[in-house]
């Protein structure tokens, strides 16, 4: 079997498809890639309500920019092939002889793993910064600067609502999530029944809520802003309705709000279990 | 040959389509088995419309009202008769006066925070007395509309109460508790409501069957 590159283009009078395709692809990539990076990058989710969200936008823009020439390669190759190698007559004839091309195959084997390994390295480095807003389990490995002073907030999932506990404020539990602006928050995500997933979209936080597990996620809030909260794990009949709106508010407003919550929920405080990193009040089974 | 292949493909596509439709009908029927909405008449003599909603909660819905006679359920009083529906059509920005007659015993809350009535206009009244909290071991059920911030724990019938109800609908002469409260509906929309107490006896952790099926312990407020 021959592996000479010239063999595949040895048909007399035929255009050099490889060169032509590469020219089109390079021109298209040189034009499209900067346009995508400049105009689409900042429009990507999830926004900039937290340092983690901003970091995710940066990651997403990079990934989109890198994938633009790859996408164009596949698309142009497909269109070029469909157009250039279409059957021009209804007559049944043999196609040109096709042989392997060691140079192309070698390039393919080098470029593909290189792209994948680069993305793996890039993703790992970005994750290393502060956990990228993801749940890290009970012993978080990726710690942001100043994590020891972070405000602890427990997120409790149950069928079908999230509630929130503030251990720094006497363990008061509330049905809505309010966070102070420009504060590092350590979320302890857990569940008291099925598996849920706490997803604060604009904050760039997503962490599974498992019964008996303390899933820690860090988020550095920015200015006052509202954000959407959803459950991202199919958890039963009302999973689709398990949503709420959270708020990042100014510190003074947060202090006033938490005081109000402490006062309103004072009658029920004596029935709440002592604060713990998981939330499984006794008895753990009821009518089942 | 090509014709036969085409027929085969058409046959497979038709089978997939029919299968999909049947599965859709099955799931639709399972989730919402023959539930017709309850449309109470609103009183509009005052500036804001007011509506009365009268419910009962029962430990076993009985064979006359459900194909699942042993399931726990809410019922609504419609034109003097008890009906199994959990879809209520209510006017927007209306005051809704709710009375729940509970004929069921205690199951208890998984999360004690839900023992604190919230989101109401005025207090929750249990047997004529206002309450600010219900201990977590007590509630039979809750009436909760999370999107409106409403949580109402429902007080239980004591285990030693005489003349307890078997199958619903339960007569008012049987042992029951009376829970009254008022809430405001707000803007038009579709709001789900649910019971937070894992009260489905016979199901894993009390959270299967009637807790996962509209028409028993879950429903909608269609605010129009």
CSV table of C-alpha atoms in Angstrom, one decimal:
chain,number,residue,atom,x,y,z
A,1,UNK,CA,0.0,0.0,0.0
A,2,UNK,CA,1.4,3.3,-1.0
A,3,UNK,CA,1.5,6.2,1.5
A,4,UNK,CA,2.7,8.8,-0.9
A,5,UNK,CA,0.7,12.0,-0.6
A,6,UNK,CA,1.0,12.6,-4.3
A,7,UNK,CA,-0.9,9.4,-5.0
A,8,UNK,CA,-4.3,10.8,-4.0
A,9,UNK,CA,-4.0,13.8,-6.3
A,10,UNK,CA,-2.3,12.0,-9.2
A,11,UNK,CA,-5.3,12.4,-11.5
A,12,UNK,CA,-4.2,14.5,-14.5
A,13,UNK,CA,-5.9,17.8,-14.7
A,14,UNK,CA,-7.7,17.5,-11.4
A,15,UNK,CA,-7.5,20.5,-9.0
A,16,UNK,CA,-5.5,20.3,-5.8
A,17,UNK,CA,-8.5,19.9,-3.5
A,18,UNK,CA,-6.3,19.7,-0.3
A,19,UNK,CA,-4.7,23.1,-1.0
A,20,UNK,CA,-8.0,24.7,-2.1
A,21,UNK,CA,-9.8,23.4,1.0
A,22,UNK,CA,-7.0,24.5,3.4
A,23,UNK,CA,-7.0,28.0,1.8
A,24,UNK,CA,-10.8,28.4,2.3
A,25,UNK,CA,-10.6,27.1,5.8
A,26,UNK,CA,-7.7,29.3,6.9
A,27,UNK,CA,-9.3,32.4,5.4
A,28,UNK,CA,-12.7,31.6,7.0
A,29,UNK,CA,-11.0,30.9,10.4
A,30,UNK,CA,-8.9,34.1,10.4
A,31,UNK,CA,-12.0,36.1,9.8
A,32,UNK,CA,-14.5,34.3,12.0
A,33,UNK,CA,-12.4,33.5,15.1
A,34,UNK,CA,-11.7,37.0,16.2
A,35,UNK,CA,-15.3,38.0,15.4
A,36,UNK,CA,-16.6,35.2,17.6
A,37,UNK,CA,-14.2,36.1,20.4
A,38,UNK,CA,-15.0,39.9,20.3
A,39,UNK,CA,-18.7,39.9,19.7
A,40,UNK,CA,-20.0,36.6,21.2
A,41,UNK,CA,-17.6,36.1,24.1
A,42,UNK,CA,-19.2,38.5,26.5
A,43,UNK,CA,-22.7,37.3,25.6
A,44,UNK,CA,-22.1,33.8,26.9
A,45,UNK,CA,-23.7,32.5,30.1
A,46,UNK,CA,-23.9,32.7,33.0
A,47,UNK,CA,-23.2,36.5,33.4
A,48,UNK,CA,-21.1,38.4,35.9
A,49,UNK,CA,-23.0,38.3,39.2
A,50,UNK,CA,-20.1,36.7,41.0
A,51,UNK,CA,-16.3,36.2,40.5
A,52,UNK,CA,-17.1,32.5,39.6
A,53,UNK,CA,-19.6,33.5,37.0
A,54,UNK,CA,-17.2,36.0,35.4
A,55,UNK,CA,-14.6,33.2,35.3
A,56,UNK,CA,-17.0,30.9,33.6
A,57,UNK,CA,-17.8,33.5,31.0
A,58,UNK,CA,-14.0,33.8,30.3
A,59,UNK,CA,-13.8,29.9,30.1
A,60,UNK,CA,-16.8,29.7,27.8
A,61,UNK,CA,-15.4,32.5,25.5
A,62,UNK,CA,-12.1,30.7,25.2
A,63,UNK,CA,-13.7,27.4,24.5
A,64,UNK,CA,-16.0,28.9,21.9
A,65,UNK,CA,-13.0,30.7,20.3
A,66,UNK,CA,-10.9,27.6,20.1
A,67,UNK,CA,-13.8,25.5,18.8
A,68,UNK,CA,-14.6,28.0,16.0
A,69,UNK,CA,-11.8,26.9,13.6
A,70,UNK,CA,-12.6,23.3,14.4
A,71,UNK,CA,-16.3,23.8,13.7
A,72,UNK,CA,-15.4,25.6,10.4
A,73,UNK,CA,-13.0,22.8,9.5
A,74,UNK,CA,-15.8,20.2,9.7
A,75,UNK,CA,-18.5,22.4,8.1
A,76,UNK,CA,-16.3,23.6,5.2
A,77,UNK,CA,-15.0,20.0,4.6
A,78,UNK,CA,-18.6,18.8,4.5
A,79,UNK,CA,-19.8,21.5,2.1
A,80,UNK,CA,-16.7,21.3,0.0
A,81,UNK,CA,-17.0,17.5,-0.4
A,82,UNK,CA,-20.7,17.7,-1.2
A,83,UNK,CA,-20.1,20.4,-3.8
A,84,UNK,CA,-16.8,19.2,-5.4
A,85,UNK,CA,-17.4,15.5,-5.4
A,86,UNK,CA,-21.0,15.4,-6.3
A,87,UNK,CA,-22.1,13.0,-9.1
A,88,UNK,CA,-22.3,15.2,-12.2
A,89,UNK,CA,-24.0,12.6,-14.5
A,90,UNK,CA,-26.3,9.7,-13.9
A,91,UNK,CA,-23.8,7.4,-15.5
A,92,UNK,CA,-22.4,4.8,-13.1
A,93,UNK,CA,-18.6,5.0,-13.1
A,94,UNK,CA,-15.8,4.1,-10.7
A,95,UNK,CA,-14.5,6.8,-8.5
A,96,UNK,CA,-10.8,7.8,-8.4
A,97,UNK,CA,-8.6,5.3,-6.5
A,98,UNK,CA,-8.2,6.4,-2.9
A,99,UNK,CA,-5.1,5.5,-0.9
A,100,UNK,CA,-3.9,6.3,2.6
A,101,UNK,CA,-1.9,9.4,3.4
A,102,UNK,CA,0.6,9.0,6.2
A,103,UNK,CA,1.3,12.7,6.6
A,104,UNK,CA,-2.4,13.6,7.0
A,105,UNK,CA,-3.0,10.7,9.4
A,106,UNK,CA,0.0,11.7,11.5
A,107,UNK,CA,-1.1,15.3,11.7
A,108,UNK,CA,-4.6,14.1,12.6
A,109,UNK,CA,-3.2,11.9,15.4
A,110,UNK,CA,-1.1,14.8,16.8
A,111,UNK,CA,-3.5,17.7,16.5
A,112,UNK,CA,-6.6,15.9,17.9
A,113,UNK,CA,-5.0,14.8,21.2
A,114,UNK,CA,-3.1,18.1,21.5
A,115,UNK,CA,-6.4,20.0,21.4
A,116,UNK,CA,-8.1,17.6,23.8
A,117,UNK,CA,-5.1,17.7,26.2
A,118,UNK,CA,-4.9,21.5,26.0
A,119,UNK,CA,-8.6,21.8,26.9
A,120,UNK,CA,-8.1,19.3,29.8
A,121,UNK,CA,-5.1,21.4,31.1
A,122,UNK,CA,-7.0,24.6,30.6
A,123,UNK,CA,-10.1,23.3,32.4
A,124,UNK,CA,-8.1,21.9,35.3
A,125,UNK,CA,-6.2,25.1,35.8
A,126,UNK,CA,-9.4,27.1,35.8
A,127,UNK,CA,-11.0,24.7,38.3
A,128,UNK,CA,-7.9,25.1,40.5
A,129,UNK,CA,-8.5,28.8,40.9
A,130,UNK,CA,-11.5,28.5,43.3
A,131,UNK,CA,-13.5,25.5,42.4
A,132,UNK,CA,-15.3,27.4,39.6
A,133,UNK,CA,-18.5,27.5,41.6
A,134,UNK,CA,-19.0,23.8,41.5
A,135,UNK,CA,-19.7,21.5,44.5
A,136,UNK,CA,-16.5,20.0,45.8
A,137,UNK,CA,-17.8,17.6,48.4
A,138,UNK,CA,-17.2,17.9,52.1
A,139,UNK,CA,-13.4,18.6,51.9
A,140,UNK,CA,-13.1,21.3,49.2
A,141,UNK,CA,-9.7,21.0,47.4
A,142,UNK,CA,-9.9,24.3,45.5
A,143,UNK,CA,-10.0,27.1,48.0
A,144,UNK,CA,-10.3,30.8,47.1
A,145,UNK,CA,-8.2,33.4,48.9
A,146,UNK,CA,-9.7,34.4,52.2
A,147,UNK,CA,-11.8,31.2,52.5
A,148,UNK,CA,-11.4,31.1,56.3
A,149,UNK,CA,-13.5,34.3,56.6
A,150,UNK,CA,-16.2,33.1,54.2
A,151,UNK,CA,-19.9,33.4,55.2
A,152,UNK,CA,-21.4,30.0,55.7
A,153,UNK,CA,-24.8,29.3,54.3
A,154,UNK,CA,-26.5,25.9,54.2
A,155,UNK,CA,-28.7,25.1,51.3
A,156,UNK,CA,-31.2,22.4,52.1
A,157,UNK,CA,-33.1,20.6,49.3
A,158,UNK,CA,-36.3,18.8,49.8
A,159,UNK,CA,-39.2,17.7,47.6
A,160,UNK,CA,-39.8,20.4,46.3
A,161,UNK,CA,-38.2,23.5,47.7
A,162,UNK,CA,-34.9,24.8,48.9
A,163,UNK,CA,-34.5,26.4,52.3
A,164,UNK,CA,-31.4,28.2,53.6
A,165,UNK,CA,-29.7,28.2,57.0
A,166,UNK,CA,-27.4,30.8,58.3
A,167,UNK,CA,-25.2,29.4,61.1
A,168,UNK,CA,-23.5,32.7,61.7
A,169,UNK,CA,-26.9,34.2,62.6
A,170,UNK,CA,-28.0,31.7,65.2
A,171,UNK,CA,-28.9,29.0,62.7
A,172,UNK,CA,-32.0,30.8,61.4
A,173,UNK,CA,-33.6,29.0,58.5
A,174,UNK,CA,-35.4,30.9,55.7
A,175,UNK,CA,-37.3,30.0,52.6
A,176,UNK,CA,-35.4,32.5,50.4
A,177,UNK,CA,-31.7,33.0,49.7
A,178,UNK,CA,-30.3,36.5,50.3
A,179,UNK,CA,-26.6,37.1,50.3
A,180,UNK,CA,-24.5,40.2,51.1
A,181,UNK,CA,-22.7,41.9,48.2
A,182,UNK,CA,-19.0,41.7,47.7
A,183,UNK,CA,-18.7,38.7,50.2
A,184,UNK,CA,-17.1,35.3,49.9
A,185,UNK,CA,-19.8,32.8,50.7
A,186,UNK,CA,-19.3,29.1,51.5
A,187,UNK,CA,-22.4,27.2,50.5
A,188,UNK,CA,-23.0,23.8,52.2
A,189,UNK,CA,-25.4,22.0,49.9
A,190,UNK,CA,-27.4,19.1,51.2
A,191,UNK,CA,-30.8,17.4,51.0
A,192,UNK,CA,-33.1,15.8,53.5
A,193,UNK,CA,-34.8,13.4,51.0
A,194,UNK,CA,-34.0,12.7,47.3
A,195,UNK,CA,-31.0,13.9,45.3
A,196,UNK,CA,-31.4,17.5,44.2
A,197,UNK,CA,-29.0,19.9,42.6
A,198,UNK,CA,-28.7,23.5,43.6
A,199,UNK,CA,-28.2,25.8,40.6
A,200,UNK,CA,-27.8,29.5,41.1
A,201,UNK,CA,-27.6,30.4,37.5
A,202,UNK,CA,-26.2,34.0,37.4
A,203,UNK,CA,-23.9,33.3,40.3
A,204,UNK,CA,-22.4,30.4,38.4
A,205,UNK,CA,-22.9,27.9,41.2
A,206,UNK,CA,-24.1,24.4,40.7
A,207,UNK,CA,-23.8,21.7,43.4
A,208,UNK,CA,-25.6,18.4,43.9
A,209,UNK,CA,-27.7,18.1,47.1
A,210,UNK,CA,-27.4,14.6,48.5
A,211,UNK,CA,-28.9,13.4,51.7
A,212,UNK,CA,-26.4,13.3,54.6
A,213,UNK,CA,-23.6,14.9,52.4
A,214,UNK,CA,-22.1,18.4,52.9
A,215,UNK,CA,-21.3,19.5,49.4
A,216,UNK,CA,-19.2,22.7,49.6
A,217,UNK,CA,-19.2,25.4,46.9
A,218,UNK,CA,-17.6,28.8,47.1
A,219,UNK,CA,-19.0,32.0,45.5
A,220,UNK,CA,-17.7,35.5,45.7
A,221,UNK,CA,-20.7,37.9,45.2
A,222,UNK,CA,-20.4,41.2,43.4
A,223,UNK,CA,-22.9,44.1,43.5
A,224,UNK,CA,-26.6,43.9,44.3
A,225,UNK,CA,-28.4,41.7,41.8
A,226,UNK,CA,-31.2,39.1,41.6
A,227,UNK,CA,-30.4,35.6,40.4
A,228,UNK,CA,-32.4,32.6,39.4
A,229,UNK,CA,-32.3,29.4,41.5
A,230,UNK,CA,-33.3,26.1,40.0
A,231,UNK,CA,-33.1,22.4,40.9
A,232,UNK,CA,-31.0,20.8,38.2
A,233,UNK,CA,-31.6,17.1,39.1
A,234,UNK,CA,-34.8,15.4,38.2
A,235,UNK,CA,-36.3,14.9,41.6
A,236,UNK,CA,-40.0,14.1,41.2
A,237,UNK,CA,-43.4,15.6,40.3
A,238,UNK,CA,-42.6,19.2,41.0
A,239,UNK,CA,-39.0,19.3,39.9
A,240,UNK,CA,-39.8,21.7,37.1
A,241,UNK,CA,-41.4,24.1,39.7
A,242,UNK,CA,-38.5,23.9,42.1
A,243,UNK,CA,-37.3,27.4,41.4
A,244,UNK,CA,-37.0,30.7,43.2
A,245,UNK,CA,-35.3,34.1,42.9
A,246,UNK,CA,-32.3,34.8,45.1
A,247,UNK,CA,-30.9,38.3,45.9
A,248,UNK,CA,-27.5,39.7,46.4
A,249,UNK,CA,-28.1,42.9,48.4
A,250,UNK,CA,-26.0,45.6,50.1
A,251,UNK,CA,-24.5,44.7,53.4
A,252,UNK,CA,-26.7,47.0,55.4
A,253,UNK,CA,-29.8,45.6,53.7
A,254,UNK,CA,-28.6,42.1,54.4
A,255,UNK,CA,-28.2,42.9,58.1
A,256,UNK,CA,-31.7,44.3,58.2
A,257,UNK,CA,-33.2,41.3,56.3
A,258,UNK,CA,-31.5,38.7,58.5
A,259,UNK,CA,-32.7,40.4,61.6
A,260,UNK,CA,-36.2,40.4,60.3
A,261,UNK,CA,-36.0,36.7,59.5
A,262,UNK,CA,-34.6,35.9,63.0
A,263,UNK,CA,-37.6,37.7,64.4
A,264,UNK,CA,-40.2,36.1,62.1
A,265,UNK,CA,-38.9,32.6,62.5
A,266,UNK,CA,-38.2,32.9,66.2
A,267,UNK,CA,-41.2,30.7,67.2
A,268,UNK,CA,-39.9,27.8,65.2
A,269,UNK,CA,-36.2,28.0,66.2
A,270,UNK,CA,-36.7,25.8,69.2
A,271,UNK,CA,-37.8,23.0,66.9
A,272,UNK,CA,-34.9,23.2,64.4
A,273,UNK,CA,-32.1,20.6,64.8
A,274,UNK,CA,-28.8,22.0,66.0
A,275,UNK,CA,-26.8,23.3,63.1
A,276,UNK,CA,-24.7,20.6,61.4
A,277,UNK,CA,-23.1,20.2,58.0
A,278,UNK,CA,-25.9,17.9,56.9
A,279,UNK,CA,-29.6,18.3,57.7
A,280,UNK,CA,-31.5,15.1,58.6
A,281,UNK,CA,-34.0,16.0,61.4
A,282,UNK,CA,-35.3,13.0,63.4
A,283,UNK,CA,-37.3,10.9,62.7
A,284,UNK,CA,-35.7,10.4,59.3
A,285,UNK,CA,-38.6,8.3,58.0
A,286,UNK,CA,-42.3,9.3,58.3
A,287,UNK,CA,-45.2,7.5,56.7
A,288,UNK,CA,-43.3,5.2,54.4
B,1,UNK,CA,-35.9,-4.0,-3.1
B,2,UNK,CA,-36.0,-0.2,-2.5
B,3,UNK,CA,-39.7,-0.2,-2.2
B,4,UNK,CA,-39.6,-2.9,0.5
B,5,UNK,CA,-37.0,-1.0,2.4
B,6,UNK,CA,-39.1,2.1,2.2
B,7,UNK,CA,-42.1,0.2,3.5
B,8,UNK,CA,-40.0,-1.2,6.4
B,9,UNK,CA,-38.7,2.3,7.3
B,10,UNK,CA,-42.2,3.7,7.1
B,11,UNK,CA,-43.5,0.8,9.3
B,12,UNK,CA,-40.8,1.4,12.0
B,13,UNK,CA,-41.5,5.2,12.0
B,14,UNK,CA,-45.2,4.6,12.3
B,15,UNK,CA,-44.6,2.1,15.2
B,16,UNK,CA,-42.4,4.6,17.0
B,17,UNK,CA,-44.9,7.4,16.5
B,18,UNK,CA,-47.8,5.3,17.8
B,19,UNK,CA,-45.7,4.0,20.7
B,20,UNK,CA,-44.7,7.6,21.6
B,21,UNK,CA,-48.4,8.8,21.5
B,22,UNK,CA,-49.5,5.8,23.7
B,23,UNK,CA,-46.7,6.5,26.2
B,24,UNK,CA,-47.7,10.2,26.2
B,25,UNK,CA,-51.4,9.3,26.9
B,26,UNK,CA,-50.3,6.8,29.6
B,27,UNK,CA,-48.2,9.3,31.4
B,28,UNK,CA,-50.8,12.1,31.0
B,29,UNK,CA,-53.5,9.8,32.4
B,30,UNK,CA,-51.2,8.7,35.3
B,31,UNK,CA,-50.2,12.2,36.3
B,32,UNK,CA,-53.7,13.7,36.0
B,33,UNK,CA,-56.3,11.0,36.0
B,34,UNK,CA,-59.6,12.7,35.1
B,35,UNK,CA,-59.2,15.8,37.3
B,36,UNK,CA,-61.6,18.6,36.5
B,37,UNK,CA,-60.8,22.0,37.9
B,38,UNK,CA,-62.8,23.6,40.6
B,39,UNK,CA,-64.0,27.1,39.7
B,40,UNK,CA,-65.4,28.8,42.8
B,41,UNK,CA,-67.6,31.8,42.5
B,42,UNK,CA,-65.9,35.0,43.4
B,43,UNK,CA,-67.7,37.7,45.5
B,44,UNK,CA,-67.0,41.0,43.9
B,45,UNK,CA,-69.1,43.3,46.0
B,46,UNK,CA,-66.0,44.8,47.5
B,47,UNK,CA,-63.1,46.5,45.7
B,48,UNK,CA,-61.1,43.2,45.8
B,49,UNK,CA,-62.8,40.0,44.9
B,50,UNK,CA,-63.0,37.4,47.6
B,51,UNK,CA,-63.3,33.6,47.3
B,52,UNK,CA,-64.2,30.9,49.7
B,53,UNK,CA,-62.4,27.6,49.3
B,54,UNK,CA,-63.4,24.7,51.5
B,55,UNK,CA,-61.2,21.6,51.6
B,56,UNK,CA,-61.0,18.4,53.5
B,57,UNK,CA,-58.0,16.1,54.0
B,58,UNK,CA,-58.6,12.4,54.4
B,59,UNK,CA,-56.4,9.5,55.2
B,60,UNK,CA,-58.1,7.3,52.6
B,61,UNK,CA,-60.0,8.7,49.7
B,62,UNK,CA,-62.3,5.8,49.2
B,63,UNK,CA,-63.5,3.8,46.2
B,64,UNK,CA,-66.2,6.2,45.2
B,65,UNK,CA,-63.8,9.1,44.6
B,66,UNK,CA,-60.7,7.3,43.3
B,67,UNK,CA,-59.3,4.1,41.7
B,68,UNK,CA,-56.8,4.2,44.6
B,69,UNK,CA,-59.1,4.0,47.6
B,70,UNK,CA,-56.3,3.8,50.2
B,71,UNK,CA,-54.5,6.9,49.0
B,72,UNK,CA,-54.4,10.0,51.2
B,73,UNK,CA,-56.0,13.0,49.5
B,74,UNK,CA,-57.4,16.5,49.5
B,75,UNK,CA,-61.0,17.0,48.5
B,76,UNK,CA,-62.8,20.2,47.6
B,77,UNK,CA,-66.4,21.2,48.4
B,78,UNK,CA,-68.1,22.1,45.1
B,79,UNK,CA,-71.8,23.0,45.2
B,80,UNK,CA,-72.3,21.2,48.5
B,81,UNK,CA,-70.7,18.0,47.4
B,82,UNK,CA,-67.1,16.7,48.0
B,83,UNK,CA,-65.1,16.3,44.9
B,84,UNK,CA,-61.6,15.1,44.3
B,85,UNK,CA,-59.9,17.9,42.5
B,86,UNK,CA,-56.7,19.8,43.4
B,87,UNK,CA,-56.9,22.3,40.5
B,88,UNK,CA,-58.5,25.5,41.6
B,89,UNK,CA,-59.3,28.5,39.3
B,90,UNK,CA,-59.0,31.7,41.3
B,91,UNK,CA,-59.3,35.4,40.4
B,92,UNK,CA,-56.1,37.5,40.4
B,93,UNK,CA,-55.4,39.8,43.4
B,94,UNK,CA,-58.2,38.2,45.3
B,95,UNK,CA,-58.5,37.3,49.0
B,96,UNK,CA,-59.0,33.6,49.3
B,97,UNK,CA,-60.6,32.4,52.6
B,98,UNK,CA,-59.7,28.7,53.0
B,99,UNK,CA,-61.2,26.3,55.5
B,100,UNK,CA,-59.6,22.8,55.8
B,101,UNK,CA,-61.4,20.1,57.7
B,102,UNK,CA,-58.7,17.6,58.5
B,103,UNK,CA,-59.8,14.0,59.3
B,104,UNK,CA,-56.3,12.5,59.3
B,105,UNK,CA,-53.8,11.8,62.1
B,106,UNK,CA,-50.3,13.2,62.6
B,107,UNK,CA,-47.4,12.3,60.2
B,108,UNK,CA,-45.0,15.1,61.0
B,109,UNK,CA,-42.8,17.3,59.0
B,110,UNK,CA,-39.3,16.4,57.7
B,111,UNK,CA,-38.3,20.0,58.0
B,112,UNK,CA,-39.5,21.8,61.1
B,113,UNK,CA,-39.3,25.2,59.4
B,114,UNK,CA,-42.6,24.4,57.7
B,115,UNK,CA,-44.4,24.4,61.0
B,116,UNK,CA,-44.3,28.2,60.9
B,117,UNK,CA,-47.3,29.5,58.9
B,118,UNK,CA,-46.1,32.0,56.3
B,119,UNK,CA,-47.5,34.1,53.5
B,120,UNK,CA,-50.9,34.6,55.0
B,121,UNK,CA,-53.2,37.6,55.5
B,122,UNK,CA,-53.7,37.3,59.2
B,123,UNK,CA,-53.0,34.3,61.3
B,124,UNK,CA,-53.7,30.6,60.8
B,125,UNK,CA,-56.6,29.6,63.0
B,126,UNK,CA,-56.8,26.1,64.3
B,127,UNK,CA,-60.2,25.1,65.9
B,128,UNK,CA,-60.9,28.8,66.5
B,129,UNK,CA,-57.5,29.7,68.0
B,130,UNK,CA,-54.7,31.6,66.2
B,131,UNK,CA,-51.3,29.8,66.1
B,132,UNK,CA,-47.8,31.1,65.3
B,133,UNK,CA,-46.1,27.7,65.0
B,134,UNK,CA,-46.9,24.0,65.0
B,135,UNK,CA,-44.5,21.5,66.5
B,136,UNK,CA,-42.9,19.3,63.8
B,137,UNK,CA,-44.3,16.0,65.0
B,138,UNK,CA,-47.9,17.3,64.8
B,139,UNK,CA,-48.9,18.2,61.2
B,140,UNK,CA,-50.9,15.8,59.2
B,141,UNK,CA,-50.2,17.8,56.0
B,142,UNK,CA,-49.4,21.2,54.8
B,143,UNK,CA,-51.1,23.5,52.3
B,144,UNK,CA,-48.1,25.2,50.6
B,145,UNK,CA,-47.8,27.4,47.6
B,146,UNK,CA,-44.0,28.0,47.4
B,147,UNK,CA,-44.2,30.6,44.6
B,148,UNK,CA,-46.5,32.7,46.8
B,149,UNK,CA,-44.5,32.0,49.9
B,150,UNK,CA,-47.5,30.3,51.5
B,151,UNK,CA,-47.0,27.5,54.1
B,152,UNK,CA,-49.9,26.3,56.3
B,153,UNK,CA,-49.4,23.3,58.6
B,154,UNK,CA,-52.5,21.3,59.1
B,155,UNK,CA,-53.3,20.1,62.6
B,156,UNK,CA,-54.0,16.4,63.2
B,157,UNK,CA,-56.8,14.4,64.6
B,158,UNK,CA,-55.5,12.6,67.8
B,159,UNK,CA,-54.8,8.9,67.7
B,160,UNK,CA,-57.3,8.4,70.5
B,161,UNK,CA,-60.1,10.4,69.0
B,162,UNK,CA,-63.5,8.7,68.8
B,163,UNK,CA,-65.5,8.3,65.6
B,164,UNK,CA,-62.6,8.5,63.2
B,165,UNK,CA,-63.3,8.6,59.5
B,166,UNK,CA,-62.5,5.5,57.4
B,167,UNK,CA,-63.1,6.2,53.7
B,168,UNK,CA,-63.9,9.6,52.4
B,169,UNK,CA,-65.9,11.7,52.0
B,170,UNK,CA,-66.0,12.1,55.7
B,171,UNK,CA,-69.1,13.4,57.5
B,172,UNK,CA,-68.7,16.5,59.7
B,173,UNK,CA,-69.9,14.4,62.7
B,174,UNK,CA,-66.6,12.5,62.5
B,175,UNK,CA,-63.5,13.5,64.4
B,176,UNK,CA,-61.8,16.3,62.6
B,177,UNK,CA,-59.8,19.6,63.1
B,178,UNK,CA,-60.7,22.9,61.5
B,179,UNK,CA,-58.0,25.1,60.0
B,180,UNK,CA,-58.8,28.5,58.6
B,181,UNK,CA,-56.6,31.0,56.9
B,182,UNK,CA,-56.7,33.7,54.2
B,183,UNK,CA,-54.2,34.5,51.5
B,184,UNK,CA,-54.0,36.8,48.5
B,185,UNK,CA,-53.6,35.3,45.0
B,186,UNK,CA,-51.5,38.1,43.4
B,187,UNK,CA,-50.9,38.3,39.6
B,188,UNK,CA,-52.3,35.9,37.1
B,189,UNK,CA,-50.3,32.7,36.6
B,190,UNK,CA,-50.2,29.0,37.3
B,191,UNK,CA,-49.0,28.2,40.8
B,192,UNK,CA,-48.4,24.7,42.0
B,193,UNK,CA,-49.4,23.8,45.5
B,194,UNK,CA,-48.4,20.7,47.5
B,195,UNK,CA,-48.3,19.0,50.8
B,196,UNK,CA,-44.8,18.9,52.3
B,197,UNK,CA,-45.5,16.2,54.9
B,198,UNK,CA,-44.4,12.7,53.6
B,199,UNK,CA,-47.9,11.3,54.3
B,200,UNK,CA,-48.2,8.7,51.6
B,201,UNK,CA,-48.4,5.6,53.8
B,202,UNK,CA,-47.1,2.5,52.1
B,203,UNK,CA,-44.6,4.3,49.8
B,204,UNK,CA,-40.9,4.7,50.3
B,205,UNK,CA,-40.3,7.4,52.9
B,206,UNK,CA,-43.9,8.4,52.5
B,207,UNK,CA,-43.2,10.3,49.3
B,208,UNK,CA,-44.6,8.2,46.5
B,209,UNK,CA,-48.1,7.6,45.1
B,210,UNK,CA,-50.5,10.4,46.1
B,211,UNK,CA,-47.5,12.7,46.9
B,212,UNK,CA,-46.4,12.4,43.3
B,213,UNK,CA,-49.8,12.5,41.6
B,214,UNK,CA,-51.8,15.6,40.8
B,215,UNK,CA,-55.3,15.2,42.2
B,216,UNK,CA,-54.4,13.9,45.6
B,217,UNK,CA,-51.8,15.9,47.6
B,218,UNK,CA,-50.6,18.2,44.8
B,219,UNK,CA,-52.3,20.6,42.5
B,220,UNK,CA,-52.4,24.0,40.8
B,221,UNK,CA,-53.9,27.4,41.5
B,222,UNK,CA,-54.9,28.7,38.1
B,223,UNK,CA,-54.9,32.4,38.9
B,224,UNK,CA,-56.7,34.3,36.1
